[in-house]
Amino acid sequence: MTLLTGWGRTAPTPATLARPRSAAEAAALLTRAGRRGVVARGLGRSYGDAAQNAGGLVLDCTGLDSTGLDCTGLDSTQGDRTGGGPSWRLDPTGLVTASAGVSLHDLMTDLMPKGWFVPVTPGTRYVTVGGAVAADVHGKNHHVDSSFGAHVRSLRLLTADGTIHELTPDDELFWATVGGMGLTGVILEATFRCVPVETSRMVVDVERTRDLDQTLETMAETDHRYRYTVAWIDLLAGGRRMGRSVLTRGDHAAPADLPARMRRDRLAFGPRPRLAAPPWAPGGLLNRATVRAFNAAWYGKAAPAAGKRLIQGIAPFFHPLDGVAGWNRMYGSRGFVQYQFAVPFGAEDTLRRVVARLSGAGVVSFLTVLKRFGRGTPAMLSFPMPGWTLALDIPAAQSGLAGMLTELDEWVAAAGGRIYLAKDSRMSAAMMSATYPRLDEWREIRRRADPDGLFVSDLARRLRLL
Ligand SMILES: Cc1cc2nc3c(=O)[nH]c(=O)nc-3n(C[C@H](O)[C@H](O)[C@H](O)COP(=O)(O)OP(=O)(O)OC[C@H]3O[C@@H](n4cnc5c(N)ncnc54)[C@H](O)[C@@H]3O)c2cc1C
């Protein structure tokens, strides 16, 4: 038995953790799962209880080897990593087949020197391909490129009866698995299309806005000029400055954009965490005073850059938090909650109301980000919808947190929005069924694939998904 949590470190539960190295081992483990069932786990970067299964079995998929990688859709090989452990193979058109346990970090490290980048990356590259598919993750390019599932050509899925299914976007089980939070089976492999890049650098424009209205207006009017965009909001700024932001928007750099010294190793990629959080941090390390100081410094730091064009590496642009190993421990022993919701375009008033409520309550969040979503995928439980998404971290110890977030849930639901399952650790089953309109359709497909309910997680029980 191992005590497992999500990245937010709230609600630990014990489970038997097994690490299959092959599809055959995973299938054998399924037959040994008891009444409490089984769920797959990647690198545990979902914030809540999605990859936990109290009293049951959890399959750590990071060691899944695909010695039998099914690369039938691929042309000749441009590169590969095989021979034990998580593997991948790349063809000259940028199509990759990867075992589910491969991390996006490893893929980026291997593929970047060959001139390819993953189609979608979340705010951390320490997620597995299986986790990226199961949560249908989105990145800063959602308004242009949609979410991860939109780029997947095929999946190999191990279902409850031990069968391995080859799924394509023509199959309903494919779209129940994309965004299906591991509840349709164990994803063994995915084949997806990567993006060609000429350099490993980004051309980035930094801009400051004075308040929320200016933030929304600037993003609505000019986001389409960039492939990647995000706004960081200073949630502790109140009054006239409420919602003031730093916009960071960019594109992959061409060699001509780089100074001569960078052109020599234009596809270099080897980021390492520069700092490590202490193994133990006092619960009050991130408090109102420290976060206010951080926010002021961050907003101030953007001033000289505002209106300027910068060249940044992939890691600082996409994954600034990965620069501090184990940063999630800085919230102290009670952990933290990530609240991420989406509301459709036209619901800007709800967004303003939420920001005003959080800002007025003095919520201590040093990371609040706003993004515009484009078209979603056909995945039934996928989170993104055309509209706005706001995400923030809040220490679990913040007083009055539960009541306030329940109130925000109601506003989000009334506006036709929803909460992201990969971040959630606290919404109610009623909120879930009110805001994911295709839940029953997903349940029906899931039931056909897993009639006895073998695949289950703490998240599934809490939200009565099955
Ligand atoms: C700092 C940070 C920033 C983030 N930024 C973003 C962001 O910008 N956009 C975004 O979309 N998400 C973001 N996330 C969330 C993260 O991308 C997702 O939670 C992702 O699913 C985590 O992948 P993982 O491999 O750690 O999976 P886990 O967290 O271990 O599991 C997540 C889900 O995937 C399922 N799963 C994992 N592997 C398999 C498999 N082989 N077969 C079937 N199911 C499987 C699990 O059952 C679970 O339901 C962020 C997380 C962090 C910590």
Coordinates of C-alpha atoms and ligand atoms in Angstrom, one line a residue:
M1 CA 0.0 0.0 0.0
T2 CA 1.3 3.5 -0.9
L3 CA -0.2 6.8 0.1
L4 CA -0.9 8.8 -3.1
T5 CA -1.9 12.4 -3.7
G6 CA -2.2 14.6 -6.7
W7 CA 0.1 17.6 -7.4
G8 CA -1.9 19.7 -4.9
R9 CA -1.0 17.3 -2.1
T10 CA -4.5 17.3 -0.6
A11 CA -6.6 14.2 0.3
P12 CA -4.0 11.4 0.3
T13 CA -5.4 7.9 -0.1
P14 CA -3.7 4.4 0.1
A15 CA -3.6 2.1 -2.9
T16 CA -1.6 -0.8 -4.1
L17 CA 0.8 0.6 -6.6
A18 CA 2.1 -1.6 -9.4
R19 CA 4.4 -0.7 -12.2
P20 CA 3.8 -2.9 -15.3
R21 CA 6.5 -2.9 -17.9
S22 CA 4.5 -4.3 -20.7
A23 CA 0.9 -4.6 -22.0
A24 CA 1.0 -8.3 -21.0
E25 CA 1.9 -7.4 -17.4
A26 CA -0.7 -4.7 -17.3
A27 CA -3.3 -7.1 -18.5
A28 CA -2.3 -9.7 -15.9
L29 CA -2.6 -7.1 -13.2
L30 CA -6.2 -6.2 -14.3
T31 CA -7.2 -9.8 -13.5
R32 CA -5.9 -9.4 -10.0
A33 CA -7.7 -6.1 -9.2
G34 CA -10.1 -6.5 -6.3
R35 CA -13.5 -5.0 -5.7
R36 CA -12.0 -1.5 -5.4
G37 CA -11.0 -1.7 -9.1
V38 CA -8.0 -0.1 -10.8
V39 CA -6.9 3.2 -12.5
A40 CA -3.8 4.2 -14.5
R41 CA -1.4 6.9 -13.3
G42 CA 1.2 8.9 -15.1
L43 CA 3.5 11.4 -13.5
G44 CA 0.9 12.5 -10.9
R45 CA 0.7 16.1 -12.2
S46 CA -3.1 16.3 -12.1
Y47 CA -3.8 18.4 -9.0
G48 CA -6.6 16.4 -7.4
D49 CA -7.7 12.8 -7.0
A50 CA -7.8 11.7 -10.7
A51 CA -4.9 9.2 -10.5
Q52 CA -5.8 7.9 -7.0
N53 CA -7.9 4.8 -6.1
A54 CA -8.4 4.4 -2.3
G55 CA -8.1 0.8 -1.3
G56 CA -7.7 -0.4 -4.8
L57 CA -5.0 -0.8 -7.5
V58 CA -3.1 2.0 -9.3
L59 CA -1.0 1.2 -12.3
D60 CA 2.0 3.4 -12.6
C61 CA 2.4 3.6 -16.4
T62 CA 5.7 5.4 -16.5
G63 CA 7.6 2.1 -17.1
L64 CA 5.4 0.8 -19.9
D65 CA 7.6 -0.5 -22.6
S66 CA 6.3 -0.8 -26.1
T67 CA 8.7 -3.3 -27.5
G68 CA 5.8 -4.1 -29.8
L69 CA 5.2 -0.4 -30.7
D70 CA 2.5 -0.5 -33.4
C71 CA 3.9 1.9 -36.0
T72 CA 1.8 0.8 -39.0
G73 CA 0.7 4.3 -39.8
L74 CA 4.2 5.6 -39.9
D75 CA 6.5 6.1 -43.0
S76 CA 10.2 5.2 -42.7
T77 CA 11.8 6.1 -39.4
Q78 CA 13.5 9.4 -38.8
G79 CA 14.5 8.5 -35.3
D80 CA 13.4 6.3 -32.4
R81 CA 14.1 5.2 -28.8
T82 CA 13.5 1.5 -28.3
G83 CA 15.0 -1.4 -26.5
G84 CA 13.3 -1.4 -23.1
G85 CA 11.5 1.3 -21.1
P86 CA 9.2 3.9 -22.5
S87 CA 9.8 4.2 -26.3
W88 CA 8.9 6.2 -29.3
R89 CA 9.4 6.3 -33.0
L90 CA 9.3 9.3 -35.4
D91 CA 8.7 9.3 -39.1
P92 CA 9.9 12.0 -41.6
T93 CA 6.5 13.7 -41.6
G94 CA 6.5 14.3 -37.9
L95 CA 4.2 11.5 -36.9
V96 CA 5.2 10.0 -33.6
T97 CA 4.2 6.8 -32.0
A98 CA 5.0 6.8 -28.3
S99 CA 4.3 4.5 -25.4
A100 CA 1.9 6.0 -22.9
G101 CA 4.6 6.3 -20.2
V102 CA 6.9 8.6 -22.2
S103 CA 7.0 12.1 -20.7
L104 CA 6.7 15.2 -22.8
H105 CA 10.0 16.3 -21.3
D106 CA 11.8 13.2 -22.8
L107 CA 10.0 13.6 -26.1
M108 CA 11.0 17.3 -26.3
T109 CA 14.6 16.4 -25.5
D110 CA 14.8 13.7 -28.2
L111 CA 12.7 15.4 -30.9
M112 CA 13.8 19.0 -30.7
P113 CA 17.3 18.3 -32.2
K114 CA 15.5 16.7 -35.2
G115 CA 13.3 19.8 -35.6
W116 CA 10.1 18.7 -34.1
F117 CA 8.0 19.9 -31.2
V118 CA 5.0 18.4 -29.4
P119 CA 1.7 19.7 -30.8
V120 CA 0.4 20.8 -27.4
T121 CA 2.2 21.2 -24.1
P122 CA 0.7 22.1 -20.7
G123 CA 2.4 24.4 -18.3
T124 CA 4.7 21.5 -17.2
R125 CA 6.5 19.1 -19.5
Y126 CA 6.6 16.5 -16.7
V127 CA 3.4 14.8 -17.9
T128 CA 3.1 11.5 -19.7
V129 CA 1.6 10.9 -23.1
G130 CA -1.1 8.8 -21.4
G131 CA -1.9 11.6 -19.0
A132 CA -2.0 14.2 -21.9
V133 CA -4.5 12.0 -23.8
A134 CA -6.6 11.1 -20.7
A135 CA -7.0 14.7 -19.7
D136 CA -7.1 16.1 -23.3
V137 CA -4.6 18.7 -22.1
H138 CA -4.5 22.2 -23.6
G139 CA -1.6 24.7 -23.9
K140 CA -1.1 28.3 -24.8
N141 CA -1.9 27.5 -28.4
H142 CA -5.5 26.3 -27.8
H143 CA -7.0 29.2 -29.7
V144 CA -5.1 28.1 -32.8
D145 CA -4.4 24.3 -32.4
S146 CA -7.1 23.0 -30.0
S147 CA -6.1 20.4 -27.4
F148 CA -3.9 17.3 -27.4
G149 CA -6.6 14.9 -28.6
A150 CA -7.0 16.9 -31.9
H151 CA -3.5 15.8 -32.9
V152 CA -3.9 12.1 -32.0
R153 CA -4.3 9.7 -35.0
S154 CA -4.6 6.5 -33.1
L155 CA -4.5 4.9 -29.7
R156 CA -3.9 1.5 -28.3
L157 CA -6.2 0.9 -25.3
L158 CA -6.2 -2.1 -22.9
T159 CA -9.8 -2.6 -21.8
A160 CA -11.2 -4.4 -18.8
D161 CA -11.5 -7.8 -20.5
G162 CA -7.8 -7.8 -21.4
T163 CA -8.4 -6.9 -25.0
I164 CA -6.1 -4.4 -26.8
H165 CA -8.1 -2.1 -29.1
E166 CA -6.6 -0.1 -31.9
L167 CA -8.7 3.1 -31.9
T168 CA -8.9 5.9 -34.4
P169 CA -11.0 9.2 -34.3
D170 CA -13.7 7.2 -36.1
D171 CA -14.4 5.2 -33.0
E172 CA -16.6 6.5 -30.2
L173 CA -14.4 4.8 -27.6
F174 CA -11.5 6.9 -28.9
W175 CA -13.4 10.1 -28.0
A176 CA -14.5 8.6 -24.7
T177 CA -10.9 7.8 -23.9
V178 CA -9.5 11.3 -24.9
G179 CA -10.5 13.3 -21.8
G180 CA -11.9 10.2 -20.2
M181 CA -9.5 10.5 -17.2
G182 CA -8.3 6.9 -17.4
L183 CA -11.8 5.4 -16.9
T184 CA -12.1 3.5 -20.2
G185 CA -8.9 1.5 -19.8
V186 CA -5.2 1.7 -19.9
I187 CA -3.8 3.7 -22.8
L188 CA -0.7 1.8 -24.0
E189 CA 0.4 4.0 -26.9
A190 CA -0.6 7.0 -28.9
T191 CA 0.3 8.2 -32.4
F192 CA 0.2 11.9 -32.9
R193 CA 1.5 14.6 -35.2
C194 CA 4.2 16.9 -34.1
V195 CA 5.0 20.4 -35.2
P196 CA 8.0 21.3 -37.3
V197 CA 10.3 23.9 -35.8
E198 CA 13.5 25.6 -37.1
T199 CA 14.8 26.6 -33.8
S200 CA 14.3 25.8 -30.1
R201 CA 13.7 29.5 -29.3
M202 CA 10.6 31.6 -29.1
V203 CA 10.0 35.2 -30.3
V204 CA 8.0 36.7 -27.5
D205 CA 6.1 40.0 -27.0
V206 CA 5.5 41.1 -23.4
E207 CA 2.9 43.6 -22.7
R208 CA 1.3 45.0 -19.5
T209 CA -2.3 46.0 -19.1
R210 CA -3.7 48.3 -16.5
D211 CA -6.9 46.4 -15.6
L212 CA -9.1 43.5 -16.5
D213 CA -11.1 45.3 -19.2
Q214 CA -7.9 46.2 -21.0
T215 CA -6.6 42.6 -20.6
L216 CA -9.8 41.1 -22.2
E217 CA -9.9 43.7 -24.9
T218 CA -6.3 43.3 -25.9
M219 CA -6.5 39.5 -26.0
A220 CA -9.7 39.5 -28.0
E221 CA -8.3 41.9 -30.5
T222 CA -4.8 40.6 -31.0
D223 CA -4.4 37.1 -29.7
H224 CA -4.9 35.7 -33.2
R225 CA -1.6 37.2 -34.3
Y226 CA 0.3 34.7 -32.1
R227 CA 0.3 30.9 -31.9
Y228 CA 0.9 30.9 -28.1
T229 CA -0.6 33.4 -25.7
V230 CA -1.3 33.7 -22.0
A231 CA -2.0 36.5 -19.4
W232 CA -0.7 36.4 -15.9
I233 CA -3.1 38.3 -13.6
D234 CA -2.1 40.1 -10.5
L235 CA -5.0 38.9 -8.3
L236 CA -3.9 41.0 -5.3
A237 CA -4.3 44.3 -7.2
G238 CA -7.6 45.8 -6.3
G239 CA -9.7 48.9 -7.1
R240 CA -8.9 50.5 -10.5
R241 CA -6.0 48.1 -11.0
M242 CA -8.1 45.0 -10.6
G243 CA -7.1 42.4 -13.2
R244 CA -3.9 44.2 -14.3
S245 CA -1.9 41.6 -16.2
V246 CA 1.3 40.8 -18.0
L247 CA 0.6 39.3 -21.5
T248 CA 3.2 36.9 -22.8
R249 CA 2.6 36.0 -26.4
G250 CA 4.9 34.4 -29.0
D251 CA 5.8 32.1 -31.8
H252 CA 8.6 29.7 -32.7
A253 CA 11.6 31.7 -33.8
A254 CA 13.0 31.3 -37.3
P255 CA 16.9 31.2 -37.6
A256 CA 16.8 34.8 -38.9
D257 CA 15.2 36.0 -35.6
L258 CA 18.2 34.7 -33.6
P259 CA 21.4 36.5 -32.8
A260 CA 24.5 34.9 -34.5
R261 CA 25.7 33.2 -31.3
M262 CA 22.4 31.3 -30.9
R263 CA 22.2 30.2 -34.6
R264 CA 25.1 27.8 -34.1
D265 CA 23.1 25.5 -31.8
R266 CA 19.7 26.6 -33.0
L267 CA 17.9 23.3 -32.0
A268 CA 19.6 22.9 -28.6
F269 CA 17.3 21.8 -25.8
G270 CA 18.5 20.6 -22.4
P271 CA 16.7 22.4 -19.6
R272 CA 17.3 21.4 -16.0
P273 CA 15.6 22.7 -12.8
R274 CA 17.7 25.5 -11.6
L275 CA 16.3 25.5 -8.0
A276 CA 14.8 23.0 -5.7
A277 CA 12.1 23.7 -3.1
P278 CA 13.2 22.6 0.4
P279 CA 11.8 19.2 1.4
W280 CA 9.8 20.9 4.1
A281 CA 8.4 24.5 3.9
P282 CA 6.5 26.4 6.6
G283 CA 2.8 26.5 5.8
G284 CA 2.8 30.3 5.8
L285 CA 5.7 30.8 3.3
L286 CA 3.3 31.9 0.6
N287 CA 1.2 34.5 2.4
R288 CA -0.4 37.8 1.5
A289 CA 2.7 39.8 2.1
T290 CA 5.1 37.5 0.2
V291 CA 2.7 37.0 -2.7
R292 CA 2.0 40.8 -2.9
A293 CA 5.8 41.4 -3.1
F294 CA 6.2 38.7 -5.7
N295 CA 3.3 40.1 -7.8
A296 CA 4.6 43.6 -7.7
A297 CA 8.0 42.5 -8.7
W298 CA 6.7 40.4 -11.6
Y299 CA 4.5 43.2 -12.9
G300 CA 7.3 45.7 -12.4
K301 CA 9.8 43.4 -14.1
A302 CA 7.7 43.3 -17.2
A303 CA 7.8 47.1 -17.6
P304 CA 11.1 47.4 -19.4
A305 CA 10.2 44.5 -21.6
A306 CA 6.7 45.8 -22.4
G307 CA 6.4 46.5 -26.1
K308 CA 9.7 44.8 -26.8
R309 CA 10.5 41.6 -28.6
L310 CA 12.4 39.0 -26.6
I311 CA 14.0 35.7 -27.6
Q312 CA 13.3 33.1 -25.0
G313 CA 14.0 29.4 -24.6
I314 CA 11.2 26.8 -24.7
A315 CA 11.5 26.1 -21.0
P316 CA 11.1 29.6 -19.6
F317 CA 8.4 30.4 -22.1
F318 CA 6.2 27.3 -21.7
H319 CA 7.3 25.8 -18.3
P320 CA 8.6 28.5 -15.9
L321 CA 7.5 26.5 -12.9
D322 CA 9.5 23.4 -14.0
G323 CA 12.6 25.6 -13.1
V324 CA 11.9 25.0 -9.4
A325 CA 11.8 21.3 -8.6
G326 CA 9.1 20.3 -6.1
W327 CA 7.6 23.8 -5.9
N328 CA 4.3 22.3 -4.8
R329 CA 5.8 21.7 -1.4
M330 CA 6.0 25.5 -0.8
Y331 CA 2.3 25.6 0.1
G332 CA 3.0 23.7 3.3
S333 CA 1.7 20.4 4.6
R334 CA -2.0 21.1 3.9
G335 CA -1.3 21.5 0.2
F336 CA -3.2 23.7 -2.3
V337 CA -6.2 23.7 -4.5
Q338 CA -6.1 24.6 -8.2
Y339 CA -9.3 26.2 -9.4
Q340 CA -9.7 26.3 -13.2
F341 CA -12.9 27.0 -15.0
A342 CA -13.9 27.9 -18.5
V343 CA -16.8 30.2 -19.5
P344 CA -18.0 30.7 -23.1
F345 CA -17.4 34.0 -25.0
G346 CA -20.2 36.4 -24.0
A347 CA -19.8 35.5 -20.3
E348 CA -17.2 38.2 -19.7
D349 CA -19.3 39.6 -16.9
T350 CA -19.0 36.3 -15.0
L351 CA -15.3 36.4 -15.5
R352 CA -15.2 40.0 -14.1
R353 CA -17.4 39.0 -11.1
V354 CA -15.1 36.0 -10.3
V355 CA -11.9 38.1 -10.5
A356 CA -13.6 40.8 -8.3
R357 CA -14.7 38.2 -5.8
L358 CA -11.3 36.5 -5.6
S359 CA -9.5 39.8 -5.5
G360 CA -11.8 41.2 -2.8
A361 CA -11.4 38.1 -0.7
G362 CA -7.6 38.7 -0.7
V363 CA -7.0 35.2 -2.2
V364 CA -3.3 34.5 -2.0
S365 CA -2.6 33.1 -5.5
F366 CA 0.8 33.8 -7.0
L367 CA -0.1 32.1 -10.2
T368 CA -3.3 33.2 -11.8
V369 CA -3.5 32.8 -15.6
L370 CA -6.1 33.7 -18.2
K371 CA -6.3 32.2 -21.7
R372 CA -8.7 32.3 -24.6
F373 CA -9.8 28.9 -25.9
G374 CA -10.6 28.1 -29.5
R375 CA -12.5 25.1 -30.9
G376 CA -12.8 22.0 -28.7
T377 CA -12.4 18.3 -29.7
P378 CA -15.3 15.8 -30.1
A379 CA -14.2 14.2 -26.8
M380 CA -17.3 14.0 -24.5
L381 CA -15.5 15.0 -21.3
S382 CA -13.0 17.3 -22.7
F383 CA -12.8 20.6 -20.7
P384 CA -12.0 23.3 -23.3
M385 CA -14.8 25.2 -25.0
P386 CA -14.6 28.4 -27.1
G387 CA -14.3 31.1 -24.5
W388 CA -12.1 32.2 -21.5
T389 CA -10.3 30.0 -19.0
L390 CA -9.0 31.2 -15.7
A391 CA -6.7 29.1 -13.5
L392 CA -5.3 29.9 -10.0
D393 CA -3.6 28.1 -7.1
I394 CA -4.9 28.7 -3.7
P395 CA -3.4 27.4 -0.4
A396 CA -5.9 24.8 1.1
A397 CA -5.5 26.5 4.4
Q398 CA -7.1 29.8 3.1
S399 CA -10.1 30.5 5.4
G400 CA -13.5 30.3 3.9
L401 CA -12.2 28.7 0.7
A402 CA -14.7 25.9 0.4
G403 CA -17.7 28.1 0.6
M404 CA -16.3 30.7 -1.7
L405 CA -15.4 28.2 -4.4
T406 CA -18.9 26.6 -4.2
E407 CA -20.3 30.1 -4.8
L408 CA -18.0 30.5 -7.8
D409 CA -19.1 27.1 -9.1
E410 CA -22.7 28.3 -9.2
W411 CA -21.7 31.4 -11.2
V412 CA -19.6 29.3 -13.6
A413 CA -22.5 26.8 -14.1
A414 CA -25.0 29.6 -14.7
A415 CA -22.8 31.1 -17.4
G416 CA -22.6 27.7 -19.2
G417 CA -19.1 27.0 -18.1
R418 CA -17.3 24.2 -16.3
I419 CA -14.4 23.1 -14.1
Y420 CA -11.3 21.2 -15.4
L421 CA -11.3 17.6 -14.1
A422 CA -7.5 17.4 -14.2
K423 CA -7.2 20.3 -11.7
D424 CA -10.3 19.6 -9.6
S425 CA -10.3 18.2 -6.1
R426 CA -13.5 19.5 -4.6
M427 CA -16.4 20.2 -6.9
S428 CA -19.7 18.3 -6.3
A429 CA -21.3 15.5 -8.4
A430 CA -24.2 17.8 -9.0
M431 CA -21.9 20.5 -10.5
M432 CA -20.3 17.9 -12.7
S433 CA -23.6 16.6 -14.1
A434 CA -24.9 20.1 -14.6
T435 CA -21.9 21.3 -16.6
Y436 CA -20.7 18.4 -18.7
P437 CA -23.8 17.9 -21.0
R438 CA -22.4 14.8 -22.7
L439 CA -21.7 12.9 -19.5
D440 CA -24.5 10.4 -20.0
E441 CA -23.4 9.7 -23.6
W442 CA -19.8 9.1 -22.2
R443 CA -21.2 6.8 -19.5
E444 CA -23.0 4.7 -22.0
I445 CA -19.9 4.1 -24.1
R446 CA -17.8 3.5 -21.0
R447 CA -20.3 1.0 -19.7
R448 CA -20.0 -1.0 -23.0
A449 CA -16.2 -1.1 -22.7
D450 CA -16.2 -1.8 -19.0
P451 CA -19.6 -3.4 -18.0
D452 CA -18.4 -4.4 -14.5
G453 CA -16.9 -1.0 -13.6
L454 CA -13.3 -2.3 -13.2
F455 CA -11.8 1.2 -13.9
V456 CA -12.5 3.6 -11.1
S457 CA -10.7 6.4 -9.3
D458 CA -11.3 8.6 -6.3
L459 CA -12.3 11.3 -8.7
A460 CA -14.9 9.0 -10.3
R461 CA -16.4 8.1 -7.0
R462 CA -16.5 11.7 -5.7
L463 CA -18.2 12.9 -8.9
R464 CA -20.3 9.8 -9.4
L465 CA -19.0 9.5 -12.9
L466 CA -19.7 5.8 -13.4
Ligands
LIG1 C1 2.5 23.0 -13.1 C2 1.4 22.4 -13.8 C3 0.9 23.0 -14.9 C4 -0.1 22.5 -15.7 N1 -0.6 23.1 -16.7 C5 -1.6 22.6 -17.5 C6 -2.0 23.2 -18.7 O1 -1.5 24.3 -19.0 N2 -3.0 22.6 -19.4 C7 -3.5 21.4 -19.0 O2 -4.4 20.9 -19.8 N3 -3.1 20.8 -17.9 C8 -2.2 21.3 -17.2 N4 -1.7 20.7 -16.0 C9 -2.3 19.4 -15.7 C10 -1.7 18.2 -16.4 O3 -1.3 18.5 -17.7 C11 -2.7 17.0 -16.4 O4 -3.2 16.7 -15.2 C12 -2.0 15.7 -17.0 O5 -3.1 14.8 -17.2 C13 -1.0 15.1 -16.1 O6 -0.4 14.0 -16.7 P1 0.3 12.9 -15.8 O7 1.1 12.0 -16.7 O8 1.0 13.5 -14.6 O9 -1.0 12.1 -15.4 P2 -1.6 11.8 -13.9 O10 -1.8 13.1 -13.2 O11 -0.8 10.7 -13.2 O12 -3.0 11.3 -14.3 C14 -4.0 12.2 -14.9 C15 -5.2 11.4 -15.5 O13 -4.7 10.6 -16.6 C16 -5.0 9.2 -16.4 N5 -3.9 8.5 -17.0 C17 -2.6 8.7 -16.9 N6 -1.9 7.8 -17.6 C18 -2.8 7.0 -18.2 C19 -2.7 5.8 -19.1 N7 -1.6 5.3 -19.5 N8 -3.9 5.3 -19.5 C20 -5.1 5.8 -19.1 N9 -5.2 6.9 -18.3 C21 -4.1 7.4 -17.9 C22 -5.1 9.0 -14.9 O14 -5.9 7.9 -14.6 C23 -5.7 10.3 -14.5 O15 -7.1 10.3 -14.6 C24 -0.7 21.2 -15.3 C25 -0.2 20.5 -14.2 C26 0.9 21.1 -13.4 C27 1.4 20.4 -12.2

